[in-house]
PDB file of C-alpha atoms in Angstrom:
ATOM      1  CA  UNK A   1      27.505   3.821 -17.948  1.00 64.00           C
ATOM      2  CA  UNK A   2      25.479   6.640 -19.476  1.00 72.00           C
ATOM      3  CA  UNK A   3      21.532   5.849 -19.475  1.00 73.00           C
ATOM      4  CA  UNK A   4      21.393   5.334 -23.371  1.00 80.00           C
ATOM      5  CA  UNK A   5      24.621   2.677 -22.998  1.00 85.00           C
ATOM      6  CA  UNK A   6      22.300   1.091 -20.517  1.00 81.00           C
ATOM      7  CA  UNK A   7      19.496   1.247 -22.894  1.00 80.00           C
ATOM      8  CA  UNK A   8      21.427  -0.337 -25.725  1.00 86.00           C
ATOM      9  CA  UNK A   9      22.749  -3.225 -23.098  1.00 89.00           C
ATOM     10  CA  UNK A  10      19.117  -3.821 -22.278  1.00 86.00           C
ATOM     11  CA  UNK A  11      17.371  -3.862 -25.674  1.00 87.00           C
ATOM     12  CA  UNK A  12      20.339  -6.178 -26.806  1.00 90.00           C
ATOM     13  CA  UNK A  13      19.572  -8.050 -23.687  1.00 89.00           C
ATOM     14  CA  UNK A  14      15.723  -8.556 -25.233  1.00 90.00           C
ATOM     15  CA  UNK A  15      16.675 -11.322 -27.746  1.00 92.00           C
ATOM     16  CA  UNK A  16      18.277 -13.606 -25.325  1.00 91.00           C
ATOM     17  CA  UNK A  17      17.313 -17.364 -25.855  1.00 92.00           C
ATOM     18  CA  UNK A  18      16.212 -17.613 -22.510  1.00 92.00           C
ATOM     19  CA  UNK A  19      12.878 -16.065 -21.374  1.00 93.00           C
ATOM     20  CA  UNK A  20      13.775 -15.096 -17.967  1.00 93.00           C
ATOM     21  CA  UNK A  21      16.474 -13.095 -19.550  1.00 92.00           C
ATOM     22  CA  UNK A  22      14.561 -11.240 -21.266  1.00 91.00           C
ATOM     23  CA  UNK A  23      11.766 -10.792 -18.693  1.00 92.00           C
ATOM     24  CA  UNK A  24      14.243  -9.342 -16.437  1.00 91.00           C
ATOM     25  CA  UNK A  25      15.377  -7.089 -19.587  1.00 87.00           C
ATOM     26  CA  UNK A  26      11.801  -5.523 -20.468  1.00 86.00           C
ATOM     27  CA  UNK A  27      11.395  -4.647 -16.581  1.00 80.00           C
ATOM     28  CA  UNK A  28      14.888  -3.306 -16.142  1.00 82.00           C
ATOM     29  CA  UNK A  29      14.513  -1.232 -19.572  1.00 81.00           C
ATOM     30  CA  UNK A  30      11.426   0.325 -18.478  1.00 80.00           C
ATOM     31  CA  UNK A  31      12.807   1.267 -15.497  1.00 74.00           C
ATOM     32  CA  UNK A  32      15.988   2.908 -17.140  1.00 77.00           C
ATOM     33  CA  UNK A  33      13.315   4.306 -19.849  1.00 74.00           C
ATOM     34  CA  UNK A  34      11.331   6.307 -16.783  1.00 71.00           C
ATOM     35  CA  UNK A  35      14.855   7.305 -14.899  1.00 72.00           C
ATOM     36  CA  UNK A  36      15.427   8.943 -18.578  1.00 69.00           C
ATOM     37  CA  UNK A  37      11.987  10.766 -18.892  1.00 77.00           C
ATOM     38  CA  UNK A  38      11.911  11.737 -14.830  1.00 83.00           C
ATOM     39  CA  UNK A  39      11.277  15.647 -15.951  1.00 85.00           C
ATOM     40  CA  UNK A  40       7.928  14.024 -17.919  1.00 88.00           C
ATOM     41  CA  UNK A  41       6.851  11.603 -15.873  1.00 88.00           C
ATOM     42  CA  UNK A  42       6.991  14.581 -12.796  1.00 91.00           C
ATOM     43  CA  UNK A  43       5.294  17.395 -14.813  1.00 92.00           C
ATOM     44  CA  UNK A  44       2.565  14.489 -16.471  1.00 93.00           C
ATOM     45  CA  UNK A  45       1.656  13.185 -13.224  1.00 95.00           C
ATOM     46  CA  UNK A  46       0.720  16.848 -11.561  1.00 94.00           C
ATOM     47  CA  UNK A  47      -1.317  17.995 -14.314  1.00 92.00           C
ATOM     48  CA  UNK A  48      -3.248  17.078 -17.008  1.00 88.00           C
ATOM     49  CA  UNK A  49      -5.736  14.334 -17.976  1.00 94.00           C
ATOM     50  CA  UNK A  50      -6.606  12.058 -14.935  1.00 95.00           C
ATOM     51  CA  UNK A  51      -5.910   9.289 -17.187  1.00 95.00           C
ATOM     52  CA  UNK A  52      -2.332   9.995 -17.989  1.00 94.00           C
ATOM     53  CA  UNK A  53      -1.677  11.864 -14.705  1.00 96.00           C
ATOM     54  CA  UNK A  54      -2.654   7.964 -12.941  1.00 96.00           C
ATOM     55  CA  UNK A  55      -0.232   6.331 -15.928  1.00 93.00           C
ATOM     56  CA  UNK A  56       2.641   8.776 -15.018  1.00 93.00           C
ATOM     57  CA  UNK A  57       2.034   7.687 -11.024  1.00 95.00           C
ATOM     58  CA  UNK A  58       1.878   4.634 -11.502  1.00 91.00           C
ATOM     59  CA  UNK A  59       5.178   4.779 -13.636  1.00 88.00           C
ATOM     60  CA  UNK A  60       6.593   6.533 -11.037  1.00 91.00           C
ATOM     61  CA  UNK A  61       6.167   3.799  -8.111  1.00 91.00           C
ATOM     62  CA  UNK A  62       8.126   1.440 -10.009  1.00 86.00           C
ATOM     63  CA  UNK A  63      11.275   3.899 -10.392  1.00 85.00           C
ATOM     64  CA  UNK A  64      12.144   3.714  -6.514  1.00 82.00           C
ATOM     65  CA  UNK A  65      14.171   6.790  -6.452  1.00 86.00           C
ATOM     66  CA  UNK A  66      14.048   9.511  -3.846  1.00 89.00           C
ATOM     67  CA  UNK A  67      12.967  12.059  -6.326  1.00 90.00           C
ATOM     68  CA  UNK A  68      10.176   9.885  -7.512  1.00 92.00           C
ATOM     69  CA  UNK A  69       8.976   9.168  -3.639  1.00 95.00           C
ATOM     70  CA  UNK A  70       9.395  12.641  -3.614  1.00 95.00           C
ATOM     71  CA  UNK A  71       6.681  13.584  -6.306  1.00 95.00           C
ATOM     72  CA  UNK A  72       4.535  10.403  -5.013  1.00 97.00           C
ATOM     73  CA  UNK A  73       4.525  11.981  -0.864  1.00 97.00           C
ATOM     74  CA  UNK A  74       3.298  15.570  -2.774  1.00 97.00           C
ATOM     75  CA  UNK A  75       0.237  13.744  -5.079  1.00 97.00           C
ATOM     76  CA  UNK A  76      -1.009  12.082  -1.543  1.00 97.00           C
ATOM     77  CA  UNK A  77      -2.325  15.691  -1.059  1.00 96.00           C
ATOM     78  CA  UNK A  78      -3.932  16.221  -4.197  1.00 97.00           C
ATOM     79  CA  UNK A  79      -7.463  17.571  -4.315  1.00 96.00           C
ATOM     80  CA  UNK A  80      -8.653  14.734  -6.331  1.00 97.00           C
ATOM     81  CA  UNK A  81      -9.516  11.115  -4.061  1.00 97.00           C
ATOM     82  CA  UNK A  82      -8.262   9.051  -7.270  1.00 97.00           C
ATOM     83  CA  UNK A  83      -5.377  10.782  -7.805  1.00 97.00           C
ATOM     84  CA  UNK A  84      -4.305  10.044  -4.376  1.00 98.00           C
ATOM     85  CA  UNK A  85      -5.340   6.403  -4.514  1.00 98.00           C
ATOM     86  CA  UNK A  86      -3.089   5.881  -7.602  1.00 98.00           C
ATOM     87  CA  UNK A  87      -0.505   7.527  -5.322  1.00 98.00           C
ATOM     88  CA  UNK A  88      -1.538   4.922  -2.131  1.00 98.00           C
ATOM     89  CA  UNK A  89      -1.388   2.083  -4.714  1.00 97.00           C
ATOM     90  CA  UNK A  90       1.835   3.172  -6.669  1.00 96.00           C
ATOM     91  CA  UNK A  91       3.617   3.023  -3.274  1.00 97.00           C
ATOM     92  CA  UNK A  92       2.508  -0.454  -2.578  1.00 95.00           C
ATOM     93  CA  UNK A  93       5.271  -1.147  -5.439  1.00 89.00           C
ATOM     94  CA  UNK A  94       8.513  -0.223  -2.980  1.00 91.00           C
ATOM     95  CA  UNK A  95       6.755   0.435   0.431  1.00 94.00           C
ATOM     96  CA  UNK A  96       9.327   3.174   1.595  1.00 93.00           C
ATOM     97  CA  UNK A  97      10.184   3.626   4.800  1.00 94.00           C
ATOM     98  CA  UNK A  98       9.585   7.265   4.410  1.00 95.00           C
ATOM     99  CA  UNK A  99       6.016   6.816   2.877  1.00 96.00           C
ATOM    100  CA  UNK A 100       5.047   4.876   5.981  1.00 97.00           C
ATOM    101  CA  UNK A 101       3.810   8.301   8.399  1.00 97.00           C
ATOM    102  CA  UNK A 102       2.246  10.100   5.462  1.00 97.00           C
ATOM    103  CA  UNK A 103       0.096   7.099   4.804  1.00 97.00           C
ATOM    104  CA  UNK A 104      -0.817   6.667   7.836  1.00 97.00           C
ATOM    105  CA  UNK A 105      -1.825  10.637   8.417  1.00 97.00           C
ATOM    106  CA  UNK A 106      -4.056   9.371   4.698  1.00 97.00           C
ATOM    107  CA  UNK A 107      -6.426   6.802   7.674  1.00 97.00           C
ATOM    108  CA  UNK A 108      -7.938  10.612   7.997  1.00 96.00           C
ATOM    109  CA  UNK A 109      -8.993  11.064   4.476  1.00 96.00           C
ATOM    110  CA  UNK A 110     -12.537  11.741   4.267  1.00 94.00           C
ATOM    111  CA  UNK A 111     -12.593   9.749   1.049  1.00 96.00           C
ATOM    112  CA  UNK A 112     -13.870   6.041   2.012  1.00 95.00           C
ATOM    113  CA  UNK A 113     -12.159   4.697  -1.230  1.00 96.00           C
ATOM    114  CA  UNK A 114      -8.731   6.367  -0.068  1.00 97.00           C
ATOM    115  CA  UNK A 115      -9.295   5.523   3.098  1.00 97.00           C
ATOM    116  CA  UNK A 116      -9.818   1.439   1.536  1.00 96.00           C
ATOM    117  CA  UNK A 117      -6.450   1.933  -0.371  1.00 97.00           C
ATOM    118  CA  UNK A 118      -4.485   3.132   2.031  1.00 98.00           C
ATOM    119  CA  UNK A 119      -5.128   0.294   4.740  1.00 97.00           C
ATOM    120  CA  UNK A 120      -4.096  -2.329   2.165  1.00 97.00           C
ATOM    121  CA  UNK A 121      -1.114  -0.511   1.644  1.00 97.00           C
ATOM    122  CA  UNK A 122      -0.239  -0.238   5.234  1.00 97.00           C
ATOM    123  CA  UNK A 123      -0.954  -4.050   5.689  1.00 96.00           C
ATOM    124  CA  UNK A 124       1.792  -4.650   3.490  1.00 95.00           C
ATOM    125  CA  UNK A 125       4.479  -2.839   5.562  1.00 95.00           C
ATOM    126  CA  UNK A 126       6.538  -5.454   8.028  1.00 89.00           C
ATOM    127  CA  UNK A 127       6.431  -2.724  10.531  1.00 90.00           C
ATOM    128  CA  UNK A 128       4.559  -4.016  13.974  1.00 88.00           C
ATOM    129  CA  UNK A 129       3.157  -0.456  14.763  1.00 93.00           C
ATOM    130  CA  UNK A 130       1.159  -0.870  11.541  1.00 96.00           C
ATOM    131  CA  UNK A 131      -1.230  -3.066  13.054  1.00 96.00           C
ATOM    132  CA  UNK A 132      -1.889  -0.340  15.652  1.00 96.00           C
ATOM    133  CA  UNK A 133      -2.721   2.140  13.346  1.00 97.00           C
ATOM    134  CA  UNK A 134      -4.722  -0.273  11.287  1.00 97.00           C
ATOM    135  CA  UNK A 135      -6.698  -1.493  14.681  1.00 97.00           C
ATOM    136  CA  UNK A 136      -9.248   1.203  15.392  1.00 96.00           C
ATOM    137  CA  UNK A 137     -10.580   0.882  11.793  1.00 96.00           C
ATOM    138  CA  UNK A 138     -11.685  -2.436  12.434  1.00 96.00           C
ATOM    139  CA  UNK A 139     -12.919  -1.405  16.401  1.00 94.00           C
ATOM    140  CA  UNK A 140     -14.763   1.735  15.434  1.00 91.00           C
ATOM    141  CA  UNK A 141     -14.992   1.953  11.418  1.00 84.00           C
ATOM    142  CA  UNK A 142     -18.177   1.504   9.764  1.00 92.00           C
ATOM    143  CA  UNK A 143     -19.150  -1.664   8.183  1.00 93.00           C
ATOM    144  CA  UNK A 144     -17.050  -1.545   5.304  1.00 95.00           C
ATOM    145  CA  UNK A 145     -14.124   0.253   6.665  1.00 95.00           C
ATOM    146  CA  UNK A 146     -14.142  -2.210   9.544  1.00 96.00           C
ATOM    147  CA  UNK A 147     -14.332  -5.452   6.930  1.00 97.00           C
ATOM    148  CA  UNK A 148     -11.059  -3.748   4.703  1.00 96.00           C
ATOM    149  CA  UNK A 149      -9.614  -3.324   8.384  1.00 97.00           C
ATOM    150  CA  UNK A 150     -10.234  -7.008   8.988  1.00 97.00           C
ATOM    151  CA  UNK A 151      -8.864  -7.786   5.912  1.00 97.00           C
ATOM    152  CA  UNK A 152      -5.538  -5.723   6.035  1.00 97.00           C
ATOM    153  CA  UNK A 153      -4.579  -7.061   9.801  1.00 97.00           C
ATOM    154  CA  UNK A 154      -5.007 -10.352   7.995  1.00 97.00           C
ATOM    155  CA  UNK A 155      -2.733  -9.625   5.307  1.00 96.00           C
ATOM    156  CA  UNK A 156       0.060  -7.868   7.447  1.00 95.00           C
ATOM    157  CA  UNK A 157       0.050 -11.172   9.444  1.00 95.00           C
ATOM    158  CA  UNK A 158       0.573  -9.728  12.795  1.00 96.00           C
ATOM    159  CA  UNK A 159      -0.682 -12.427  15.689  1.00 95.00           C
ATOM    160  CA  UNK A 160      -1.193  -9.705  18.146  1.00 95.00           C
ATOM    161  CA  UNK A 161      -4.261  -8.880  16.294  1.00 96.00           C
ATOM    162  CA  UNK A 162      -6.004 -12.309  16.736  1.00 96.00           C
ATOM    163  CA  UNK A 163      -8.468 -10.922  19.860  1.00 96.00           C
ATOM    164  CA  UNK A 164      -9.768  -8.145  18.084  1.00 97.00           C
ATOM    165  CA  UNK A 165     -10.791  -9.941  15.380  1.00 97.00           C
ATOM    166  CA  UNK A 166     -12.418 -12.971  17.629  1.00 97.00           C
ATOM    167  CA  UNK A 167     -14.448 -10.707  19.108  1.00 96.00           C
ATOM    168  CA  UNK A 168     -15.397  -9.207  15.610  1.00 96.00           C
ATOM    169  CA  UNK A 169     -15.890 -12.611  14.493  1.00 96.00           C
ATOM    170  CA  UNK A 170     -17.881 -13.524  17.640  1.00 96.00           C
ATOM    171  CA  UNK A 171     -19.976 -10.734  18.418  1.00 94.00           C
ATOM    172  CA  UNK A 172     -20.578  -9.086  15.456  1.00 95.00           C
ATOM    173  CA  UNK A 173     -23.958  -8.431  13.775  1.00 95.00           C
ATOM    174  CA  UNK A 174     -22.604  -7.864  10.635  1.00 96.00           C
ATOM    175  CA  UNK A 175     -21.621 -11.526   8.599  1.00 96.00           C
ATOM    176  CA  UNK A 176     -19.733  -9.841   6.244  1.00 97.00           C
ATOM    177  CA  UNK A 177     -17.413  -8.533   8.863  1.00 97.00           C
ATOM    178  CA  UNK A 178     -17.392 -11.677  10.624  1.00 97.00           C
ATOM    179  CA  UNK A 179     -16.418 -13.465   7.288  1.00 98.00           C
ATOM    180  CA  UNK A 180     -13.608 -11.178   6.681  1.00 97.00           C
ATOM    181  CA  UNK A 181     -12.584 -11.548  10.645  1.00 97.00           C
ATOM    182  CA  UNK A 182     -12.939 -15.606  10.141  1.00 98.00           C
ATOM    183  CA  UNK A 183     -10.520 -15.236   6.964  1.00 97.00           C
ATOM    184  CA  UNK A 184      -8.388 -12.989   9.079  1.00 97.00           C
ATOM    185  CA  UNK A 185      -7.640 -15.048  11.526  1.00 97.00           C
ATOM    186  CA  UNK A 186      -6.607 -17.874   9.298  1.00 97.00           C
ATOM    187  CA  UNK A 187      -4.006 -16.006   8.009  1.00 96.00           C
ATOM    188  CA  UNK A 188      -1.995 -14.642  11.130  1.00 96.00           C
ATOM    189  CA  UNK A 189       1.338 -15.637  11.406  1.00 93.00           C
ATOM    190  CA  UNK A 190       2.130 -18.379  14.414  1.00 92.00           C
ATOM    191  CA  UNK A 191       2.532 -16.073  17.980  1.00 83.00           C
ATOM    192  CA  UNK A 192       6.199 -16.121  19.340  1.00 74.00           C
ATOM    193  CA  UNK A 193       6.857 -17.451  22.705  1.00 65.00           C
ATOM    194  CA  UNK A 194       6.909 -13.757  24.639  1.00 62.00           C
ATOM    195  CA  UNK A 195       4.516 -11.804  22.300  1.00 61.00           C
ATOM    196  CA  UNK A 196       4.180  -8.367  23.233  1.00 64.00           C
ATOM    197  CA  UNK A 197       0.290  -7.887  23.911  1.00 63.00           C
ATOM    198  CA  UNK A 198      -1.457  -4.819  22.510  1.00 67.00           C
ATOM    199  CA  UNK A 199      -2.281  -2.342  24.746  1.00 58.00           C
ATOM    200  CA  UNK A 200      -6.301  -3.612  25.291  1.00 49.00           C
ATOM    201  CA  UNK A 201      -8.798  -1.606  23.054  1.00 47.00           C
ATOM    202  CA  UNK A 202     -11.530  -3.826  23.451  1.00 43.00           C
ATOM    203  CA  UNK A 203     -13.703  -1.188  25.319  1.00 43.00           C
ATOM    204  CA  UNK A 204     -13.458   1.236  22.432  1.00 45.00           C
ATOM    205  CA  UNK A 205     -15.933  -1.529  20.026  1.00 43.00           C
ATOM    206  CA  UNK A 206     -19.019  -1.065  19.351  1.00 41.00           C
ATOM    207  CA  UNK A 207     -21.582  -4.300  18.601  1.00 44.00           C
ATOM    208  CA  UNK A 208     -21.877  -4.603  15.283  1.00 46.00           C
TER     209      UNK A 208
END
């Protein structure tokens, strides 16, 4: 079906008696609207006004086609930090398997709000090597990189975390930290039966 048959289908679809119907309608049309204007969207997200540049990303997360997690990878490069966390947030909307490594290279971004937005995007993968990657953060970040840190191994779930964040919550100076390692460990999933340890990086903390 060409993309303005779809269209049609879909606004039709926008006076149907029921309201999930139509819910489901105004999401699907938008979606079908941005596949349409992909040549826009693309040229207003590398340039221009911040403000539409971060609409045009953020329209572009939703899309979930390789050519828009094509444009979204490129903008995680971008010389401007809030460009690139609208591109670390946009990607929490489909969290590709093929974002995954060039968010992770992002933990290097010199940019502490990047740097925030990208480990609550990794949290949100189901991937177990994400808690590695988020782990130092908390070890060996500052303050409030380690309490986002804290927070993110809480959201991702992963049991395996649960000694790093005793000891945070244990030894730490900092309440804050030990707040966010209290709330944390709360959340961690239940540990299965033969639970592969992680490989012991409790000599790399510092007392906090």
């Amino acid at each position: 079906m060409p993309l303005e048959a779809r269209k049609q289908a879909l606004a039709r679809a926008l006076q149907d008696p029921e309201e999930l119907v139509r819910a489901a309608a105004s999401m699907a049309l938008d979606r079908v609207e941005g596949l349409a204007m992909m040549g826009q969207l693309t040229e207003a997200a590398r340039k221009g006004a911040k403000p539409h540049r971060i609409r045009a990303i953020h329209f572009l997360g939703r899309l979930n086609t390789p050519e828009s997690l094509d444009i979204l990878l490129s903008l995680l490069h971008d010389p401007h930090f809030d460009i690139r966390v609208a591109t670390i947030k946009a990607l929490q909307n489909t969290l590709p398997e093929k974002a995954l490594m060039p968010l992770v290279a992002c933990l290097n971004d010199p940019e502490p709000s990047v740097l925030q937005g990208t480990l609550e995007t990794l949290s949100r993968y189901r991937d177990r090597k994400v808690t590695e990657y988020i782990l130092p953060h908390l070890l060996n970040g500052d303050p409030e990189t380690a309490c986002s840190a804290a927070e993110a191994l809480g959201r991702n779930g992963d049991p395996r975390a649960e000694p790093y964040l005793a000891k945070s919550l244990e030894s730490s100076s900092d309440p804050f930290l030990r707040a966010k390692a209290a709330e944390a460990i709360g959340n961690l999933r239940p540990s299965a039966p033969h639970e592969e340890a992680l490989q012991d990086r409790r000599d790399d903390a510092s007392e906090r």
